[in-house]
Amino acid sequence: MTIVSAEKELLAIYGGEPTRTTLLSYGRHFVDEADIQAVVDTLRSDWLTAGPKVAEFEEAIAAFVGAKYAVSFSSGTAALHAAVYTAGLGPGDEAITTPLTFAATANCLLYQGARPIFADVEPETLIIDPAQVAAGVSPKTRAILPVDYAGHPARLDEILQLADRYGLIVIEDACHALGAEHRGRRVGSVAHMTVFSFHPVKHVTTGEGGMVVTDNAQFAETLRCFRNHGIDTDARSRQAAGRWHYEMVMLGFNYRLSDTACALGLQQLKKLESNLARRRQIASAYTEAFRTVPAIQPPMVRDDVSSAWHLYPIQLELNKLSASREQVFQALRAENIGVNVHYIPVHLHPYYRDRFGYKGGEYPVAEDAYQRLISLPMFHAMTDADVADVIAALRKVIAYFRE
Ligand SMILES: Cc1ncc(COP(=O)(O)O)c(C=O)c1O
């Protein structure tokens, strides 16, 4: 170990020894033998798509979150698109969402010809600020798309109250938040429609995949039709009824999730509770350790929610450091800690700047947070040694750059 001064250890980026020898990624799937066997069994079955595993997976997710209906999709993005269609949004309509999210949350509105209107986030939790949502409502507003950033549920009660007042539909982007709770209720049982993703870095994976859950039977029917080209029946129900005839009643897409993917999802779902428990344990270990590390703000969780901890984003207090976020980021990467940044605020992407004229400065809280955010590795298969490496590397880098 090379010591630069009494408290500064030479960083790997400057030629010191890295904290670990292999890169620890920021997120990663965990697939075991039972998962593999479930997929193999389905590959040997009569249905590779539009078969029984799809309904089984949908029923299992609906039961887990406490919703009446669940409709699966080929990705979280497809699920968001379908939810926006189902909410009836079209050209000339607006919906309010957060700038601090993955582009898909806003893009799904553009797919339908509707316009995203951004509302800034709260500085502590980085979830959408209901007061900013209220300020953004116009006669064209049809929906609100809050995001459960990092796994922390949005302020759903306040947002639903606003929706009631103005006759809006709430589509919760819970792609980070399967298993999170809002005032004792599971995410998925609160908003009008809730969208999940089963991308490999999520709590449960199907490779690619997504789901919309809702208590509204009409919504569920439209969602099912939309994911199947806009056709009113599916192949399995026609086969069971001995019918060939079908009709296309709306312009839909092929957004179906396959039986092999659903078989994997069903098997993965059995581990969801333990995955969530492990993520909560890792988050507690980080937060506890970072109490004594200056110049970083660990993520804040409100008392009335339970986060699903998809991400663990810290905010750097740059005024206490002699380095920028980029330098801290690169230093951690050199230590073999696979940090990431979530997110470039959506309105600052070149496409949004060019199309809507955003110049920066419109959403100061999200933009300020973006300059300071770093997501630390967070996934349920992390070992205690991995967690200790992240803590050690962060301590080392912060000690080096501390003013
Ligand atoms: C907040 C958010 N919304 C939507 C999506 C899109 O989900 P998918 O990758 O399954 O299309 C993601 C993906 O990570 C996301 O993080």
CSV table of C-alpha atoms and ligand atoms in Angstrom, one decimal:
chain,number,residue,atom,x,y,z
A,1,MET,CA,0.0,0.0,0.0
A,2,THR,CA,1.5,3.4,-1.0
A,3,ILE,CA,0.7,6.2,1.4
A,4,VAL,CA,0.9,9.7,-0.1
A,5,SER,CA,0.4,11.6,3.2
A,6,ALA,CA,-0.7,10.6,6.7
A,7,GLU,CA,-4.2,9.9,5.5
A,8,LYS,CA,-4.0,9.7,1.7
A,9,GLU,CA,-3.4,6.4,-0.1
A,10,LEU,CA,-2.2,6.7,-3.7
A,11,LEU,CA,-5.2,6.2,-6.0
A,12,ALA,CA,-5.1,3.5,-8.7
A,13,ILE,CA,-5.8,6.2,-11.3
A,14,TYR,CA,-2.4,7.7,-10.4
A,15,GLY,CA,-0.5,4.4,-10.3
A,16,GLY,CA,-1.5,3.1,-6.9
A,17,GLU,CA,-2.8,-0.4,-6.2
A,18,PRO,CA,-6.6,-0.8,-7.1
A,19,THR,CA,-8.9,-1.7,-4.3
A,20,ARG,CA,-9.9,-4.9,-6.2
A,21,THR,CA,-8.4,-6.8,-9.1
A,22,THR,CA,-11.6,-7.4,-11.1
A,23,LEU,CA,-14.3,-4.9,-12.1
A,24,LEU,CA,-17.4,-5.0,-9.9
A,25,SER,CA,-20.3,-4.0,-12.1
A,26,TYR,CA,-23.0,-1.6,-10.9
A,27,GLY,CA,-25.8,-4.1,-11.5
A,28,ARG,CA,-26.0,-7.7,-12.5
A,29,HIS,CA,-28.5,-10.5,-12.9
A,30,PHE,CA,-28.4,-13.7,-10.8
A,31,VAL,CA,-29.5,-16.8,-12.6
A,32,ASP,CA,-29.3,-20.2,-10.9
A,33,GLU,CA,-29.8,-23.8,-12.0
A,34,ALA,CA,-33.5,-23.8,-11.1
A,35,ASP,CA,-34.0,-20.8,-13.5
A,36,ILE,CA,-32.1,-22.6,-16.3
A,37,GLN,CA,-34.2,-25.7,-15.8
A,38,ALA,CA,-37.4,-23.8,-15.9
A,39,VAL,CA,-36.4,-22.3,-19.3
A,40,VAL,CA,-35.3,-25.7,-20.6
A,41,ASP,CA,-38.6,-27.3,-19.5
A,42,THR,CA,-40.5,-24.6,-21.4
A,43,LEU,CA,-38.3,-25.1,-24.5
A,44,ARG,CA,-39.5,-28.8,-24.5
A,45,SER,CA,-43.2,-27.8,-24.1
A,46,ASP,CA,-45.8,-27.1,-26.8
A,47,TRP,CA,-45.7,-23.3,-26.3
A,48,LEU,CA,-42.7,-21.0,-26.8
A,49,THR,CA,-44.9,-17.9,-26.9
A,50,ALA,CA,-48.5,-17.0,-26.2
A,51,GLY,CA,-48.8,-20.1,-24.0
A,52,PRO,CA,-49.6,-21.0,-20.4
A,53,LYS,CA,-46.5,-19.5,-18.8
A,54,VAL,CA,-47.5,-16.0,-19.8
A,55,ALA,CA,-50.7,-16.2,-17.9
A,56,GLU,CA,-49.0,-17.9,-14.9
A,57,PHE,CA,-46.4,-15.2,-14.7
A,58,GLU,CA,-49.0,-12.4,-15.0
A,59,GLU,CA,-51.1,-13.9,-12.3
A,60,ALA,CA,-48.1,-14.3,-10.0
A,61,ILE,CA,-47.1,-10.7,-10.4
A,62,ALA,CA,-50.6,-9.5,-9.9
A,63,ALA,CA,-50.9,-11.5,-6.7
A,64,PHE,CA,-47.5,-10.3,-5.5
A,65,VAL,CA,-48.3,-6.6,-5.9
A,66,GLY,CA,-52.0,-6.8,-5.0
A,67,ALA,CA,-53.4,-5.8,-8.3
A,68,LYS,CA,-56.4,-7.3,-10.1
A,69,TYR,CA,-54.8,-7.6,-13.6
A,70,ALA,CA,-51.3,-7.9,-15.0
A,71,VAL,CA,-50.4,-7.7,-18.7
A,72,SER,CA,-46.9,-8.7,-19.8
A,73,PHE,CA,-44.8,-7.0,-22.5
A,74,SER,CA,-41.6,-7.5,-24.3
A,75,SER,CA,-39.9,-4.7,-22.3
A,76,GLY,CA,-40.6,-2.0,-19.7
A,77,THR,CA,-40.6,0.5,-22.6
A,78,ALA,CA,-43.2,-1.4,-24.5
A,79,ALA,CA,-45.3,-1.6,-21.3
A,80,LEU,CA,-45.0,2.2,-20.8
A,81,HIS,CA,-46.0,2.7,-24.5
A,82,ALA,CA,-49.1,0.5,-24.0
A,83,ALA,CA,-50.0,2.3,-20.8
A,84,VAL,CA,-49.9,5.7,-22.5
A,85,TYR,CA,-52.0,4.3,-25.4
A,86,THR,CA,-54.5,2.8,-22.9
A,87,ALA,CA,-54.7,6.1,-21.0
A,88,GLY,CA,-56.0,7.6,-24.3
A,89,LEU,CA,-53.1,10.0,-25.0
A,90,GLY,CA,-52.6,11.3,-28.5
A,91,PRO,CA,-51.4,14.3,-30.5
A,92,GLY,CA,-52.0,17.6,-28.6
A,93,ASP,CA,-52.1,15.9,-25.2
A,94,GLU,CA,-49.6,16.5,-22.4
A,95,ALA,CA,-48.4,14.4,-19.5
A,96,ILE,CA,-46.2,15.4,-16.6
A,97,THR,CA,-43.1,13.5,-15.7
A,98,THR,CA,-39.7,13.8,-14.1
A,99,PRO,CA,-36.6,14.8,-15.9
A,100,LEU,CA,-34.5,12.6,-13.7
A,101,THR,CA,-35.3,9.3,-15.3
A,102,PHE,CA,-34.4,7.0,-18.1
A,103,ALA,CA,-35.4,8.4,-21.5
A,104,ALA,CA,-38.0,5.7,-22.0
A,105,THR,CA,-40.4,7.3,-19.4
A,106,ALA,CA,-40.7,10.4,-21.6
A,107,ASN,CA,-40.2,8.7,-25.0
A,108,CYS,CA,-43.4,6.6,-24.5
A,109,LEU,CA,-45.4,9.8,-24.7
A,110,LEU,CA,-43.7,10.9,-27.9
A,111,TYR,CA,-44.6,7.5,-29.5
A,112,GLN,CA,-48.2,8.4,-29.2
A,113,GLY,CA,-47.7,12.0,-30.4
A,114,ALA,CA,-48.2,13.4,-26.9
A,115,ARG,CA,-45.8,15.8,-25.2
A,116,PRO,CA,-43.9,15.3,-22.0
A,117,ILE,CA,-43.9,18.2,-19.6
A,118,PHE,CA,-41.2,17.9,-17.0
A,119,ALA,CA,-41.7,18.8,-13.3
A,120,ASP,CA,-38.6,19.1,-11.1
A,121,VAL,CA,-37.7,16.7,-8.3
A,122,GLU,CA,-37.4,17.1,-4.6
A,123,PRO,CA,-33.7,17.6,-3.6
A,124,GLU,CA,-33.6,14.9,-0.9
A,125,THR,CA,-35.2,11.9,-2.5
A,126,LEU,CA,-35.0,13.0,-6.2
A,127,ILE,CA,-38.6,11.9,-6.8
A,128,ILE,CA,-41.0,14.2,-8.6
A,129,ASP,CA,-42.2,17.1,-6.5
A,130,PRO,CA,-46.0,17.2,-6.3
A,131,ALA,CA,-46.0,21.0,-6.1
A,132,GLN,CA,-44.1,21.2,-9.4
A,133,VAL,CA,-46.5,18.7,-10.9
A,134,ALA,CA,-49.4,21.0,-9.9
A,135,ALA,CA,-47.7,23.9,-11.4
A,136,GLY,CA,-47.3,22.1,-14.7
A,137,VAL,CA,-51.0,21.1,-15.1
A,138,SER,CA,-52.6,22.7,-18.2
A,139,PRO,CA,-55.9,22.2,-20.1
A,140,LYS,CA,-53.9,19.7,-22.3
A,141,THR,CA,-52.7,17.5,-19.4
A,142,ARG,CA,-54.1,14.0,-19.5
A,143,ALA,CA,-51.7,12.0,-17.3
A,144,ILE,CA,-48.9,12.1,-14.7
A,145,LEU,CA,-46.0,9.6,-15.0
A,146,PRO,CA,-44.2,9.6,-11.6
A,147,VAL,CA,-41.0,7.5,-11.4
A,148,ASP,CA,-40.0,5.5,-8.3
A,149,TYR,CA,-36.4,6.7,-8.7
A,150,ALA,CA,-33.8,4.2,-7.5
A,151,GLY,CA,-36.6,2.1,-6.0
A,152,HIS,CA,-38.0,4.9,-3.7
A,153,PRO,CA,-41.8,5.2,-4.4
A,154,ALA,CA,-43.0,8.5,-5.6
A,155,ARG,CA,-45.4,10.6,-3.5
A,156,LEU,CA,-48.3,8.6,-4.8
A,157,ASP,CA,-51.1,9.9,-2.5
A,158,GLU,CA,-50.4,13.5,-3.3
A,159,ILE,CA,-50.1,12.7,-7.0
A,160,LEU,CA,-53.4,10.7,-7.0
A,161,GLN,CA,-55.1,13.7,-5.3
A,162,LEU,CA,-53.9,16.0,-8.1
A,163,ALA,CA,-55.0,13.4,-10.7
A,164,ASP,CA,-58.5,13.3,-9.0
A,165,ARG,CA,-58.7,17.1,-9.0
A,166,TYR,CA,-57.9,17.5,-12.7
A,167,GLY,CA,-59.3,14.2,-14.1
A,168,LEU,CA,-55.9,12.7,-14.9
A,169,ILE,CA,-54.6,9.1,-15.2
A,170,VAL,CA,-51.5,8.2,-13.1
A,171,ILE,CA,-49.1,5.8,-14.9
A,172,GLU,CA,-46.4,5.0,-12.3
A,173,ASP,CA,-43.1,4.1,-13.8
A,174,ALA,CA,-42.0,1.5,-11.2
A,175,CYS,CA,-39.3,0.0,-13.4
A,176,HIS,CA,-37.0,0.4,-10.3
A,177,ALA,CA,-39.5,-0.6,-7.7
A,178,LEU,CA,-40.9,-4.1,-7.8
A,179,GLY,CA,-41.4,-4.9,-4.1
A,180,ALA,CA,-41.3,-1.4,-2.8
A,181,GLU,CA,-44.0,-0.2,-0.5
A,182,HIS,CA,-45.8,3.1,-0.2
A,183,ARG,CA,-47.5,3.7,3.2
A,184,GLY,CA,-47.9,0.0,3.8
A,185,ARG,CA,-49.2,-0.8,0.3
A,186,ARG,CA,-47.1,-2.5,-2.4
A,187,VAL,CA,-46.2,-0.5,-5.4
A,188,GLY,CA,-48.5,-1.8,-8.1
A,189,SER,CA,-51.6,-1.6,-6.0
A,190,VAL,CA,-51.8,2.2,-5.8
A,191,ALA,CA,-51.7,4.0,-9.1
A,192,HIS,CA,-54.2,3.6,-12.0
A,193,MET,CA,-51.5,1.7,-14.0
A,194,THR,CA,-48.1,0.7,-12.8
A,195,VAL,CA,-45.2,-0.4,-15.0
A,196,PHE,CA,-42.4,-2.8,-14.2
A,197,SER,CA,-39.3,-3.9,-16.1
A,198,PHE,CA,-37.5,-7.2,-16.0
A,199,HIS,CA,-34.2,-6.1,-17.5
A,200,PRO,CA,-31.3,-8.1,-16.1
A,201,VAL,CA,-30.3,-5.4,-13.6
A,202,LYS,CA,-33.7,-5.4,-12.0
A,203,HIS,CA,-35.0,-7.4,-9.0
A,204,VAL,CA,-36.5,-10.2,-11.2
A,205,THR,CA,-35.3,-10.7,-14.8
A,206,THR,CA,-36.8,-12.3,-18.0
A,207,GLY,CA,-33.9,-11.0,-20.1
A,208,GLU,CA,-36.0,-8.3,-21.6
A,209,GLY,CA,-39.5,-7.9,-20.3
A,210,GLY,CA,-42.1,-5.6,-18.7
A,211,MET,CA,-45.5,-5.6,-17.1
A,212,VAL,CA,-48.4,-3.2,-16.6
A,213,VAL,CA,-50.6,-3.9,-13.5
A,214,THR,CA,-54.0,-2.3,-12.9
A,215,ASP,CA,-57.3,-2.8,-11.2
A,216,ASN,CA,-59.2,-1.5,-14.2
A,217,ALA,CA,-60.7,-4.3,-16.4
A,218,GLN,CA,-61.1,-2.1,-19.4
A,219,PHE,CA,-57.5,-1.0,-19.2
A,220,ALA,CA,-56.4,-4.6,-19.0
A,221,GLU,CA,-58.3,-5.5,-22.1
A,222,THR,CA,-56.9,-2.6,-24.1
A,223,LEU,CA,-53.4,-3.5,-22.9
A,224,ARG,CA,-53.8,-7.1,-24.0
A,225,CYS,CA,-55.1,-6.1,-27.4
A,226,PHE,CA,-52.4,-3.4,-27.9
A,227,ARG,CA,-49.5,-5.9,-27.3
A,228,ASN,CA,-51.0,-8.3,-29.8
A,229,HIS,CA,-51.2,-6.1,-33.0
A,230,GLY,CA,-54.6,-4.8,-31.8
A,231,ILE,CA,-56.1,-8.2,-32.4
A,232,ASP,CA,-59.0,-9.0,-30.0
A,233,THR,CA,-58.2,-12.6,-29.2
A,234,ASP,CA,-54.9,-14.5,-28.8
A,235,ALA,CA,-53.7,-17.7,-30.5
A,236,ARG,CA,-54.2,-19.9,-27.4
A,237,SER,CA,-57.8,-18.9,-26.8
A,238,ARG,CA,-58.6,-19.4,-30.5
A,239,GLN,CA,-57.0,-22.8,-30.4
A,240,ALA,CA,-59.0,-23.8,-27.3
A,241,ALA,CA,-62.2,-22.6,-28.9
A,242,GLY,CA,-61.4,-24.4,-32.2
A,243,ARG,CA,-61.7,-21.0,-34.0
A,244,TRP,CA,-59.5,-19.5,-36.7
A,245,HIS,CA,-61.3,-16.1,-37.1
A,246,TYR,CA,-59.9,-13.0,-35.5
A,247,GLU,CA,-60.3,-9.3,-36.0
A,248,MET,CA,-57.9,-6.4,-35.6
A,249,VAL,CA,-59.7,-3.6,-33.8
A,250,MET,CA,-57.0,-1.1,-33.1
A,251,LEU,CA,-53.5,-0.4,-34.3
A,252,GLY,CA,-51.3,-2.4,-31.9
A,253,PHE,CA,-47.8,-3.9,-31.9
A,254,ASN,CA,-46.1,-7.2,-31.4
A,255,TYR,CA,-45.0,-6.5,-27.8
A,256,ARG,CA,-45.6,-10.0,-26.5
A,257,LEU,CA,-43.3,-11.6,-23.9
A,258,SER,CA,-42.5,-15.3,-24.7
A,259,ASP,CA,-43.2,-18.3,-22.6
A,260,THR,CA,-39.5,-19.0,-22.2
A,261,ALA,CA,-39.1,-15.5,-20.7
A,262,CYS,CA,-42.1,-15.9,-18.5
A,263,ALA,CA,-40.9,-19.3,-17.3
A,264,LEU,CA,-37.6,-17.6,-16.2
A,265,GLY,CA,-39.6,-14.7,-14.6
A,266,LEU,CA,-41.8,-17.1,-12.6
A,267,GLN,CA,-38.8,-19.0,-11.3
A,268,GLN,CA,-37.0,-15.7,-10.5
A,269,LEU,CA,-40.1,-14.4,-8.7
A,270,LYS,CA,-39.5,-17.1,-6.0
A,271,LYS,CA,-36.3,-15.3,-5.0
A,272,LEU,CA,-37.8,-11.8,-5.1
A,273,GLU,CA,-38.3,-11.5,-1.3
A,274,SER,CA,-34.7,-12.6,-0.6
A,275,ASN,CA,-33.4,-10.4,-3.4
A,276,LEU,CA,-35.1,-7.4,-1.8
A,277,ALA,CA,-33.9,-8.3,1.7
A,278,ARG,CA,-30.3,-8.5,0.4
A,279,ARG,CA,-30.5,-5.2,-1.4
A,280,ARG,CA,-31.9,-3.6,1.8
A,281,GLN,CA,-29.0,-5.1,3.8
A,282,ILE,CA,-26.5,-3.7,1.3
A,283,ALA,CA,-28.1,-0.3,1.4
A,284,SER,CA,-28.0,-0.3,5.2
A,285,ALA,CA,-24.3,-1.3,5.2
A,286,TYR,CA,-23.5,1.5,2.8
A,287,THR,CA,-25.5,4.1,4.7
A,288,GLU,CA,-24.0,3.1,8.0
A,289,ALA,CA,-20.5,3.2,6.6
A,290,PHE,CA,-21.0,6.5,4.9
A,291,ARG,CA,-22.0,8.3,8.1
A,292,THR,CA,-18.3,8.8,8.7
A,293,VAL,CA,-17.3,9.7,5.2
A,294,PRO,CA,-17.3,13.4,4.5
A,295,ALA,CA,-18.5,15.1,1.3
A,296,ILE,CA,-21.1,12.5,0.3
A,297,GLN,CA,-24.8,12.5,0.8
A,298,PRO,CA,-26.3,8.9,0.9
A,299,PRO,CA,-29.7,8.5,-0.6
A,300,MET,CA,-32.5,9.6,1.7
A,301,VAL,CA,-35.6,7.4,2.2
A,302,ARG,CA,-38.8,8.9,3.6
A,303,ASP,CA,-40.3,7.2,6.7
A,304,ASP,CA,-43.5,6.2,5.0
A,305,VAL,CA,-42.0,4.1,2.3
A,306,SER,CA,-39.9,1.0,1.9
A,307,SER,CA,-37.5,1.3,-1.1
A,308,ALA,CA,-36.8,-1.6,-3.4
A,309,TRP,CA,-33.2,-0.3,-3.8
A,310,HIS,CA,-32.7,-0.8,-7.5
A,311,LEU,CA,-29.9,1.8,-7.3
A,312,TYR,CA,-27.8,3.3,-4.5
A,313,PRO,CA,-27.1,6.8,-5.9
A,314,ILE,CA,-24.9,9.1,-3.7
A,315,GLN,CA,-24.6,12.8,-4.2
A,316,LEU,CA,-21.1,14.4,-3.9
A,317,GLU,CA,-20.8,17.6,-2.0
A,318,LEU,CA,-18.4,19.1,-4.5
A,319,ASN,CA,-17.6,22.2,-2.5
A,320,LYS,CA,-15.8,19.9,0.0
A,321,LEU,CA,-13.8,18.2,-2.7
A,322,SER,CA,-10.9,19.2,-4.9
A,323,ALA,CA,-12.2,17.0,-7.7
A,324,SER,CA,-15.2,17.0,-10.1
A,325,ARG,CA,-17.8,14.2,-10.2
A,326,GLU,CA,-16.1,13.0,-13.4
A,327,GLN,CA,-12.7,12.8,-11.6
A,328,VAL,CA,-14.3,10.9,-8.6
A,329,PHE,CA,-16.1,8.6,-11.1
A,330,GLN,CA,-12.9,7.8,-13.0
A,331,ALA,CA,-10.9,7.3,-9.8
A,332,LEU,CA,-13.6,4.8,-8.6
A,333,ARG,CA,-13.5,3.0,-12.0
A,334,ALA,CA,-9.7,2.7,-11.7
A,335,GLU,CA,-10.2,1.1,-8.3
A,336,ASN,CA,-12.4,-1.5,-10.2
A,337,ILE,CA,-15.6,-0.3,-8.8
A,338,GLY,CA,-18.2,-0.2,-11.7
A,339,VAL,CA,-19.9,3.0,-10.8
A,340,ASN,CA,-22.6,4.6,-13.0
A,341,VAL,CA,-24.6,7.8,-13.3
A,342,HIS,CA,-28.5,7.9,-13.2
A,343,TYR,CA,-29.5,10.0,-15.0
A,344,ILE,CA,-28.6,12.7,-17.6
A,345,PRO,CA,-31.9,14.7,-17.2
A,346,VAL,CA,-34.0,13.7,-20.1
A,347,HIS,CA,-34.6,17.3,-21.4
A,348,LEU,CA,-30.8,17.7,-21.7
A,349,HIS,CA,-30.4,14.9,-24.3
A,350,PRO,CA,-29.7,16.3,-27.8
A,351,TYR,CA,-33.0,15.0,-29.2
A,352,TYR,CA,-35.0,16.8,-26.5
A,353,ARG,CA,-32.9,20.0,-26.8
A,354,ASP,CA,-33.3,20.0,-30.6
A,355,ARG,CA,-37.0,19.2,-30.7
A,356,PHE,CA,-38.2,21.3,-27.7
A,357,GLY,CA,-35.6,24.0,-27.4
A,358,TYR,CA,-34.3,23.1,-23.8
A,359,LYS,CA,-31.1,24.9,-23.0
A,360,GLY,CA,-30.4,23.8,-19.5
A,361,GLY,CA,-31.5,25.6,-16.4
A,362,GLU,CA,-35.1,24.7,-16.7
A,363,TYR,CA,-35.1,22.1,-13.9
A,364,PRO,CA,-32.5,23.3,-11.4
A,365,VAL,CA,-32.9,20.6,-8.8
A,366,ALA,CA,-32.5,17.7,-11.2
A,367,GLU,CA,-29.7,19.4,-13.1
A,368,ASP,CA,-27.8,20.2,-9.9
A,369,ALA,CA,-28.2,16.6,-8.6
A,370,TYR,CA,-27.1,15.2,-12.0
A,371,GLN,CA,-23.7,17.1,-11.6
A,372,ARG,CA,-23.2,15.3,-8.3
A,373,LEU,CA,-24.7,11.9,-8.7
A,374,ILE,CA,-22.8,8.6,-8.7
A,375,SER,CA,-24.6,5.2,-8.5
A,376,LEU,CA,-22.6,2.6,-6.5
A,377,PRO,CA,-22.8,-1.1,-7.3
A,378,MET,CA,-26.1,-2.5,-6.0
A,379,PHE,CA,-27.4,-6.0,-6.9
A,380,HIS,CA,-28.7,-8.9,-4.8
A,381,ALA,CA,-25.8,-11.2,-5.7
A,382,MET,CA,-23.1,-8.9,-4.3
A,383,THR,CA,-21.0,-10.6,-1.6
A,384,ASP,CA,-20.1,-9.0,1.7
A,385,ALA,CA,-16.5,-8.7,0.3
A,386,ASP,CA,-17.9,-6.8,-2.7
A,387,VAL,CA,-19.7,-4.4,-0.4
A,388,ALA,CA,-16.6,-3.9,1.7
A,389,ASP,CA,-14.6,-3.1,-1.5
A,390,VAL,CA,-17.0,-0.4,-2.5
A,391,ILE,CA,-16.9,1.2,1.0
A,392,ALA,CA,-13.1,1.0,1.1
A,393,ALA,CA,-12.7,2.4,-2.4
A,394,LEU,CA,-15.0,5.3,-1.7
A,395,ARG,CA,-13.3,6.1,1.5
A,396,LYS,CA,-9.9,6.0,-0.3
A,397,VAL,CA,-11.0,8.3,-3.1
A,398,ILE,CA,-12.8,10.8,-0.9
A,399,ALA,CA,-9.9,11.0,1.5
A,400,TYR,CA,-7.6,11.7,-1.5
A,401,PHE,CA,-9.8,14.5,-2.9
A,402,ARG,CA,-11.0,16.0,0.3
A,403,GLU,CA,-10.4,19.8,0.5
B,1,LIG,C1,-37.1,4.4,-15.0
B,1,LIG,C2,-37.1,3.4,-16.1
B,1,LIG,N1,-38.2,3.4,-16.9
B,1,LIG,C3,-38.3,2.6,-18.0
B,1,LIG,C4,-37.2,1.7,-18.3
B,1,LIG,C5,-37.4,0.9,-19.5
B,1,LIG,O1,-37.4,-0.5,-19.2
B,1,LIG,P1,-36.8,-1.6,-20.2
B,1,LIG,O2,-35.4,-1.5,-20.2
B,1,LIG,O3,-37.4,-2.9,-19.7
B,1,LIG,O4,-37.4,-1.3,-21.5
B,1,LIG,C6,-36.1,1.7,-17.5
B,1,LIG,C7,-35.0,0.7,-17.8
B,1,LIG,O5,-34.1,0.5,-17.1
B,1,LIG,C8,-36.1,2.6,-16.4
B,1,LIG,O6,-35.0,2.6,-15.6
